[in-house]
Amino acid sequence: MPLAVYLIGLGIFAQGTSEFMLSGLLPDVATDLGVSIPDAGLLISAFAVGMVIGAPALAVATLRVPRRTALVAFQLVFVAGHVVGALAPGYWVLFATRVVSALAYAGFWAVAAATAVSLVPPGAKGKVLSVVGMGLTLATIVGVPAGTLLSQHVGWRAAFWGVAGLTVLSLLSLLAVLPAGRAEGAEMPSVRRELKGLARPALWVSYLVTLLTFGAAIVTFSYLAPLLTDVSGLPEGWVPVLLSLYGAGGLIGVTLGGRVADAAPLRTLVIGGGALTVASAALALTAGSLGVTIALVFVLGVTGYVVNPVVQSRVFRLAPDAPTLAPAVNTSAFNVGITLTPMLGGLAIDAGFGFASVAWVGAGTGALALAATGWAAALQRRADRGPGITGAGPGEGPTLATSSVPSPVPSSAPSCVPPSAPSSVPPSALSSDPSSVPPASSNPIGAGVKSGR
């Protein structure tokens, strides 16, 4: 695996930590800024909104910009957003910095995914995206708990300073490793060709699967800290440990998913999505039992992230002539899920149903994800039976046999040395990502979550 792929994963780790770390900072942020926990939770949704808008828009805007230049520019904006956020005097300033930082992270993720895939042969897409996405998962294991510890002992602002410093380190490493210009003989990207590549119904169903699957994973993670302390009775000092347990589950999940993403994608989606739905419902029913909750936190991490490499790699197969814009829209799909389900969870809490109710939101969303996966499978079977169409691999999306569009990754691409699923946290993505676990933060699961993405 090329060294550059791991360094791209470092960038996802740094920025994914920010995406999902708010899941562990919510109580301290709410107290410091004088807002409720559900209002503080909207900072997660604000980050997701920025990623929804930023991923496709910035992918198009920078399509002809050398990838190293685009990646470094996005990271500079991200660092600036976190410096301002660390100094924010009030809620709305912090809210604005979350949106700006998310725009930069979205652009970074979209270009990073396309860059990583371009460094390996076509048959290794799922594996390379699992490596990049592992950056998001490690963010939930190491970054998010570290941010929670900093918040508890130094203050939540220290976590923002830490993310800024880590992103600077990632920026410098990419400057050192990635080439400055475009590869010799590389075809100039075309916005028209990329947009045409999106005109496939199966691709948009895949985006729906991404949205619902990561949304189901991130909603519980987003409110995991208060659920553990207020419902399960976990002492506050143990919250970072449980967040790390979730992240460890996510690491196992994304590793397993990376191994099967290229061979059995739809089957992985069904098994992973079904297990996530059952685990979410079980948590809603047993959140008052600390021992059971601890076990389910780990299971939620595994099931939330095992599907991450699949939902990320499928879009490259379904839209081979849109190698930048297809994953960018997928990043948006990750973060639509990250935006909507925490909002629904907050509404359930405000309605008086308690923190455990967010797990029911996750279970319901997971059931919808299974239905969307069935739709994707039906389209695949129809495409496999259609004339002039060849399968792109076992259970994968079709490509036209008569297509004259070259593969975005030549089979002779050298293998030198995630990818956000978050995924916190959320994650998710692309992230989420949409890595891209989350923790609970924009992302995902990234938080593990934007394993995101």
Coordinates of C-alpha atoms in Angstrom, one line a residue:
M1 CA 0.0 0.0 0.0
P2 CA 1.5 3.4 -0.9
L3 CA 2.7 5.5 2.0
A4 CA 0.6 8.4 0.7
V5 CA -2.5 6.4 1.4
Y6 CA -1.6 6.1 5.1
L7 CA -0.8 9.8 5.2
I8 CA -4.2 10.7 3.7
G9 CA -5.6 8.5 6.5
L10 CA -3.7 10.7 9.0
G11 CA -5.5 13.7 7.6
I12 CA -8.9 12.0 7.9
F13 CA -7.9 11.0 11.5
A14 CA -7.1 14.6 12.4
Q15 CA -10.2 16.1 10.9
G16 CA -12.5 13.1 11.8
T17 CA -11.5 13.6 15.4
S18 CA -13.1 17.1 15.2
E19 CA -16.2 15.7 13.4
F20 CA -17.1 13.3 16.1
M21 CA -15.4 14.6 19.3
L22 CA -18.4 16.7 20.2
S23 CA -20.2 13.5 21.3
G24 CA -17.9 13.5 24.4
L25 CA -17.8 17.3 24.8
L26 CA -21.5 18.0 24.7
P27 CA -22.0 18.4 28.5
D28 CA -19.0 20.7 28.9
V29 CA -19.8 22.8 25.8
A30 CA -23.5 23.2 26.9
T31 CA -22.5 24.3 30.4
D32 CA -19.8 26.7 29.2
L33 CA -21.9 28.4 26.5
G34 CA -25.2 28.3 28.5
V35 CA -27.2 26.1 26.2
S36 CA -29.1 22.8 26.5
I37 CA -27.5 19.5 25.5
P38 CA -29.9 19.1 22.5
D39 CA -28.8 22.7 21.4
A40 CA -25.2 21.7 21.8
G41 CA -25.9 18.6 19.8
L42 CA -26.9 20.8 16.8
L43 CA -23.3 21.7 16.5
I44 CA -22.9 18.2 15.2
S45 CA -25.6 18.8 12.7
A46 CA -24.0 22.1 11.7
F47 CA -20.8 20.3 10.8
A48 CA -22.8 17.8 8.8
V49 CA -24.7 20.6 6.9
G50 CA -21.3 22.1 5.9
M51 CA -20.2 18.7 4.6
V52 CA -23.4 18.1 2.7
I53 CA -22.9 21.5 0.8
G54 CA -19.2 21.4 0.6
A55 CA -18.4 18.0 -0.8
P56 CA -19.9 18.2 -4.3
A57 CA -19.5 22.0 -4.6
L58 CA -15.8 22.0 -3.8
A59 CA -15.1 18.8 -5.7
V60 CA -16.4 20.6 -8.8
A61 CA -14.6 23.9 -8.0
T62 CA -11.2 22.2 -7.6
L63 CA -11.6 19.5 -10.2
R64 CA -8.8 21.0 -12.4
V65 CA -6.6 22.0 -9.4
P66 CA -3.7 19.7 -8.7
R67 CA -4.8 17.4 -5.9
R68 CA -1.9 18.2 -3.5
T69 CA -2.7 21.9 -3.8
A70 CA -6.4 21.3 -3.1
L71 CA -5.8 19.0 -0.1
V72 CA -3.4 21.5 1.5
A73 CA -5.7 24.5 0.9
F74 CA -8.6 22.7 2.5
Q75 CA -6.5 21.8 5.6
L76 CA -5.4 25.4 6.0
V77 CA -9.0 26.6 6.1
F78 CA -9.8 23.8 8.5
V79 CA -7.0 24.8 10.9
A80 CA -8.2 28.5 10.8
G81 CA -11.7 27.4 11.7
H82 CA -10.5 25.5 14.7
V83 CA -8.4 28.3 16.0
V84 CA -11.4 30.7 15.8
G85 CA -13.6 28.0 17.4
A86 CA -11.2 27.5 20.3
L87 CA -11.4 31.3 20.9
A88 CA -15.2 31.5 20.3
P89 CA -17.0 33.8 22.9
G90 CA -20.4 32.3 22.3
Y91 CA -22.6 29.6 20.8
W92 CA -23.2 31.2 17.4
V93 CA -19.6 31.9 16.7
L94 CA -18.7 28.3 17.4
F95 CA -21.7 27.2 15.3
A96 CA -20.3 29.3 12.3
T97 CA -16.8 27.8 12.7
R98 CA -18.3 24.3 12.6
V99 CA -19.9 25.0 9.3
V100 CA -16.7 26.5 7.8
S101 CA -14.5 23.7 9.1
A102 CA -17.0 21.2 7.7
L103 CA -16.9 22.8 4.2
A104 CA -13.1 22.4 4.3
Y105 CA -13.2 18.8 5.6
A106 CA -15.8 17.9 2.9
G107 CA -13.6 19.2 0.1
F108 CA -10.6 17.4 1.7
W109 CA -12.5 14.1 1.9
A110 CA -13.8 14.2 -1.6
V111 CA -10.3 14.9 -3.1
A112 CA -8.6 12.5 -0.7
A113 CA -10.8 9.5 -1.7
A114 CA -10.2 10.1 -5.4
T115 CA -6.5 10.5 -4.7
A116 CA -6.2 7.3 -2.7
V117 CA -8.1 5.2 -5.3
S118 CA -5.9 6.6 -8.1
L119 CA -2.8 5.1 -6.3
V120 CA -3.8 1.5 -6.5
P121 CA -5.1 -1.0 -9.1
P122 CA -8.9 -1.2 -9.7
G123 CA -9.4 -4.4 -7.7
A124 CA -8.1 -2.8 -4.5
K125 CA -10.6 0.0 -4.2
G126 CA -12.4 -1.4 -1.2
K127 CA -9.1 -2.2 0.6
V128 CA -7.6 1.3 0.0
L129 CA -10.8 3.0 1.1
S130 CA -10.9 0.9 4.2
V131 CA -7.3 2.1 5.0
V132 CA -8.3 5.8 4.5
G133 CA -11.6 5.2 6.4
M134 CA -9.6 3.6 9.2
G135 CA -8.3 7.1 9.9
L136 CA -11.9 8.0 10.9
T137 CA -12.2 4.9 13.0
L138 CA -9.0 5.6 14.8
A139 CA -10.3 9.0 15.5
T140 CA -13.1 7.4 17.5
I141 CA -10.6 5.1 19.3
V142 CA -7.9 7.6 20.1
G143 CA -8.9 11.1 19.1
V144 CA -12.4 11.4 20.5
P145 CA -11.5 9.9 23.9
A146 CA -8.4 12.1 24.1
G147 CA -10.6 15.1 23.3
T148 CA -13.0 14.1 26.1
L149 CA -10.2 13.7 28.6
L150 CA -8.9 17.2 27.6
S151 CA -12.4 18.6 28.0
Q152 CA -12.8 17.1 31.5
H153 CA -9.4 18.2 32.8
V154 CA -8.4 21.3 30.8
G155 CA -11.6 22.4 29.1
W156 CA -13.3 21.7 25.7
R157 CA -11.4 24.4 24.0
A158 CA -8.1 22.5 24.4
A159 CA -9.6 19.7 22.2
F160 CA -10.0 22.3 19.4
W161 CA -6.4 23.4 19.8
G162 CA -5.2 19.8 19.7
V163 CA -7.1 19.1 16.4
A164 CA -5.6 22.2 14.8
G165 CA -2.1 21.1 15.7
L166 CA -2.7 17.6 14.4
T167 CA -4.1 18.9 11.1
V168 CA -1.0 21.0 10.6
L169 CA 1.2 17.9 11.0
S170 CA -1.0 16.1 8.4
L171 CA -0.7 19.1 6.1
L172 CA 3.1 19.1 6.2
S173 CA 3.3 15.3 5.6
L174 CA 1.2 15.5 2.5
L175 CA 3.3 18.4 1.2
A176 CA 6.3 16.2 1.5
V177 CA 4.9 13.0 -0.1
L178 CA 2.3 13.9 -2.8
P179 CA 3.6 15.3 -6.2
A180 CA 3.0 19.0 -6.8
G181 CA 1.4 18.7 -10.2
R182 CA -0.7 16.5 -12.3
A183 CA 0.7 13.1 -13.3
E184 CA 2.4 13.1 -16.7
G185 CA -0.1 12.0 -19.4
A186 CA -3.0 12.1 -17.1
E187 CA -6.3 13.0 -18.7
M188 CA -7.7 16.5 -17.8
P189 CA -10.8 16.1 -15.6
S190 CA -14.1 17.2 -17.2
V191 CA -17.0 18.5 -15.2
R192 CA -19.4 17.5 -18.0
R193 CA -18.1 13.9 -18.1
E194 CA -18.3 13.6 -14.3
L195 CA -21.9 15.0 -14.2
K196 CA -22.9 12.5 -17.0
G197 CA -21.4 9.7 -14.9
L198 CA -23.8 10.5 -12.1
A199 CA -26.9 9.8 -14.3
R200 CA -27.3 6.2 -13.1
P201 CA -30.4 5.3 -11.0
A202 CA -28.4 2.5 -9.2
L203 CA -25.9 5.1 -8.0
W204 CA -28.5 7.3 -6.4
V205 CA -30.0 4.2 -4.6
S206 CA -26.5 3.6 -3.4
Y207 CA -26.4 7.1 -2.0
L208 CA -29.7 6.4 -0.2
V209 CA -28.2 3.3 1.4
T210 CA -25.2 5.4 2.5
L211 CA -27.5 8.1 4.1
L212 CA -29.6 5.6 6.0
T213 CA -26.9 3.2 7.1
F214 CA -24.6 5.9 8.5
G215 CA -27.5 7.8 9.9
A216 CA -28.6 4.7 11.8
A217 CA -25.1 4.4 13.3
I218 CA -24.4 8.0 14.2
V219 CA -27.7 8.9 16.0
T220 CA -26.9 6.7 19.0
F221 CA -23.3 7.7 19.0
S222 CA -24.2 11.4 19.0
Y223 CA -25.8 11.1 22.4
L224 CA -23.8 8.2 23.8
A225 CA -22.1 10.2 26.5
P226 CA -25.3 11.5 28.2
L227 CA -27.0 8.1 27.6
L228 CA -24.2 6.3 29.5
T229 CA -24.1 8.7 32.4
D230 CA -27.8 9.6 32.8
V231 CA -29.4 6.3 31.9
S232 CA -26.9 3.5 32.3
G233 CA -25.3 5.1 35.4
L234 CA -21.7 5.1 34.1
P235 CA -19.4 7.4 36.1
E236 CA -18.3 10.4 34.0
G237 CA -14.7 9.5 34.2
W238 CA -15.3 6.2 32.3
V239 CA -17.0 7.8 29.3
P240 CA -13.7 8.1 27.3
V241 CA -13.1 4.4 27.9
L242 CA -16.5 3.5 26.5
L243 CA -16.0 5.8 23.5
S244 CA -12.7 3.9 22.9
L245 CA -14.6 0.6 23.1
Y246 CA -17.0 1.8 20.5
G247 CA -14.0 2.9 18.3
A248 CA -12.3 -0.5 18.8
G249 CA -15.4 -2.1 17.5
G250 CA -15.4 0.3 14.6
L251 CA -11.8 -0.6 13.8
I252 CA -12.7 -4.3 13.7
G253 CA -15.7 -3.5 11.6
V254 CA -14.0 -1.4 9.0
T255 CA -11.1 -3.9 8.7
L256 CA -13.6 -6.8 8.1
G257 CA -15.6 -4.6 5.7
G258 CA -12.4 -3.8 3.7
R259 CA -11.7 -7.5 3.2
V260 CA -15.1 -8.3 1.8
A261 CA -16.2 -5.0 0.2
D262 CA -14.9 -6.0 -3.3
A263 CA -16.2 -9.6 -3.2
A264 CA -19.6 -9.5 -1.4
P265 CA -20.8 -5.9 -1.1
L266 CA -24.5 -6.3 -1.0
R267 CA -24.4 -9.3 1.4
T268 CA -22.2 -7.3 3.7
L269 CA -24.7 -4.4 3.7
V270 CA -27.5 -6.8 4.6
I271 CA -25.7 -8.6 7.4
G272 CA -24.1 -5.4 8.8
G273 CA -27.3 -3.3 8.5
G274 CA -29.4 -6.0 10.0
A275 CA -27.1 -6.5 13.0
L276 CA -26.9 -2.7 13.5
T277 CA -30.7 -2.5 13.6
V278 CA -31.1 -5.3 16.1
A279 CA -28.3 -3.9 18.3
S280 CA -29.9 -0.4 18.3
A281 CA -33.3 -1.8 19.4
A282 CA -31.6 -3.9 22.1
L283 CA -29.9 -0.8 23.5
A284 CA -33.2 1.1 23.6
L285 CA -34.7 -1.8 25.6
T286 CA -31.7 -2.4 28.0
A287 CA -30.0 1.0 28.4
G288 CA -30.7 0.9 32.1
S289 CA -28.4 -2.2 32.5
L290 CA -24.8 -1.0 32.5
G291 CA -23.3 -4.4 31.7
V292 CA -25.5 -5.0 28.7
T293 CA -25.0 -1.5 27.5
I294 CA -21.2 -1.8 27.5
A295 CA -21.4 -4.9 25.4
L296 CA -23.8 -3.3 22.9
V297 CA -21.6 -0.2 22.6
F298 CA -18.9 -2.5 21.2
V299 CA -21.4 -4.3 18.9
L300 CA -22.7 -0.9 17.6
G301 CA -19.1 0.1 16.7
V302 CA -18.6 -3.1 14.7
T303 CA -21.9 -3.1 12.9
G304 CA -21.8 0.6 12.2
Y305 CA -18.5 0.5 10.5
V306 CA -18.4 -2.9 8.7
V307 CA -20.5 -1.4 5.9
N308 CA -18.3 1.7 5.5
P309 CA -15.9 0.4 2.9
V310 CA -18.8 -1.1 0.9
V311 CA -20.8 2.1 0.6
Q312 CA -17.6 4.0 -0.3
S313 CA -16.2 1.7 -2.9
R314 CA -19.5 0.9 -4.7
V315 CA -19.8 4.4 -6.0
F316 CA -16.5 4.1 -7.9
R317 CA -17.8 1.0 -9.6
L318 CA -21.2 2.4 -10.3
A319 CA -19.8 5.6 -11.8
P320 CA -16.3 4.9 -13.1
D321 CA -16.3 8.0 -15.2
A322 CA -17.0 10.3 -12.2
P323 CA -14.1 9.4 -9.9
T324 CA -14.2 12.8 -8.1
L325 CA -17.8 13.8 -8.1
A326 CA -19.3 10.4 -7.3
P327 CA -17.5 10.0 -4.0
A328 CA -18.1 13.7 -3.2
V329 CA -21.9 13.2 -3.5
N330 CA -21.5 10.1 -1.4
T331 CA -19.8 12.2 1.3
S332 CA -22.9 14.5 1.2
A333 CA -25.1 11.5 1.6
F334 CA -23.1 10.4 4.7
N335 CA -23.7 13.8 6.2
V336 CA -27.3 14.1 5.3
G337 CA -27.7 11.1 7.5
I338 CA -25.5 12.7 10.2
T339 CA -27.6 15.8 10.0
L340 CA -31.1 14.3 10.1
T341 CA -30.8 11.5 12.6
P342 CA -29.2 13.5 15.5
M343 CA -31.9 16.2 14.9
L344 CA -34.6 13.5 15.2
G345 CA -32.8 12.2 18.3
G346 CA -32.8 15.7 19.8
L347 CA -36.5 16.0 19.1
A348 CA -37.2 12.7 20.8
I349 CA -35.2 13.8 23.9
D350 CA -37.0 17.2 24.0
A351 CA -40.3 15.4 23.7
G352 CA -39.5 13.7 27.0
F353 CA -38.7 10.2 25.8
G354 CA -35.3 10.3 27.3
F355 CA -31.8 9.6 26.0
A356 CA -32.5 5.9 25.3
S357 CA -35.0 7.0 22.7
V358 CA -32.2 7.9 20.3
A359 CA -31.5 4.2 19.9
W360 CA -35.1 3.6 18.7
V361 CA -34.4 6.3 16.1
G362 CA -31.3 4.3 15.1
A363 CA -33.3 1.1 14.8
G364 CA -36.0 2.6 12.7
T365 CA -33.4 4.2 10.4
G366 CA -31.6 0.9 10.1
A367 CA -34.8 -0.8 9.0
L368 CA -35.1 1.7 6.2
A369 CA -31.5 1.1 5.2
L370 CA -32.2 -2.6 4.8
A371 CA -35.2 -1.8 2.6
A372 CA -33.0 0.5 0.5
T373 CA -30.4 -2.3 0.2
G374 CA -33.1 -4.6 -1.1
W375 CA -33.9 -2.0 -3.7
A376 CA -30.2 -1.8 -4.7
A377 CA -30.0 -5.6 -5.0
A378 CA -33.1 -5.6 -7.2
L379 CA -31.6 -3.0 -9.6
Q380 CA -28.4 -5.1 -9.7
R381 CA -30.3 -8.2 -10.7
R382 CA -32.1 -6.3 -13.4
A383 CA -28.8 -4.9 -14.7
D384 CA -27.2 -8.3 -14.7
R385 CA -30.0 -9.6 -16.9
G386 CA -30.0 -6.7 -19.3
P387 CA -28.4 -6.8 -22.7
G388 CA -25.1 -5.1 -23.3
I389 CA -24.3 -4.9 -19.6
T390 CA -21.6 -6.6 -17.7
G391 CA -21.3 -6.9 -13.9
A392 CA -18.5 -4.9 -12.3
G393 CA -17.9 -7.8 -9.9
P394 CA -19.8 -10.1 -7.5
G395 CA -22.8 -8.2 -6.4
E396 CA -21.5 -4.9 -7.7
G397 CA -22.9 -2.3 -9.9
P398 CA -22.9 -2.6 -13.7
T399 CA -20.9 -0.8 -16.3
L400 CA -21.9 -0.6 -20.0
A401 CA -19.9 -3.0 -22.1
T402 CA -19.8 -0.5 -24.9
S403 CA -18.6 2.4 -22.8
S404 CA -15.6 4.2 -24.2
V405 CA -14.8 6.0 -21.0
P406 CA -11.5 4.8 -19.6
S407 CA -11.3 3.6 -16.1
P408 CA -10.2 6.3 -13.7
V409 CA -7.6 4.0 -12.3
P410 CA -5.5 2.2 -14.9
S411 CA -4.7 -1.4 -14.2
S412 CA -1.0 -0.6 -14.4
A413 CA -1.2 1.9 -11.5
P414 CA 1.8 1.4 -9.3
S415 CA 1.3 0.1 -5.8
C416 CA 3.7 2.0 -3.7
V417 CA 3.9 2.9 -0.2
P418 CA -8.9 5.5 4.0
P419 CA -9.4 5.5 3.4
S420 CA -14.0 8.4 7.6
A421 CA -16.6 4.4 8.3
P422 CA -16.1 7.7 10.9
S423 CA -16.5 5.9 11.7
S424 CA -17.6 8.5 14.9
V425 CA -18.4 9.2 14.4
P426 CA -19.8 9.0 13.1
P427 CA -18.3 7.1 11.0
S428 CA -18.5 7.8 8.8
A429 CA -17.5 8.7 4.7
L430 CA -16.9 8.9 2.8
S431 CA -17.6 9.8 5.9
S432 CA -18.8 10.2 7.1
D433 CA -18.1 9.1 5.5
P434 CA -19.2 10.0 6.2
S435 CA -16.1 7.7 7.3
S436 CA -16.2 8.0 8.8
V437 CA -16.9 6.2 13.5
P438 CA -17.7 8.1 14.7
P439 CA -18.1 9.2 17.8
A440 CA -21.0 11.1 17.9
S441 CA -20.2 14.0 16.1
S442 CA -20.9 15.2 12.8
N443 CA -19.9 12.3 11.7
P444 CA -19.4 9.3 12.2
I445 CA -19.3 7.8 13.8
G446 CA -16.5 9.6 13.3
A447 CA -17.2 9.6 15.2
G448 CA -16.1 7.3 14.6
V449 CA -19.1 8.7 12.8
K450 CA -18.7 11.7 9.6
S451 CA -17.4 7.0 9.9
G452 CA -18.6 8.5 8.6
R453 CA -18.0 8.7 5.5

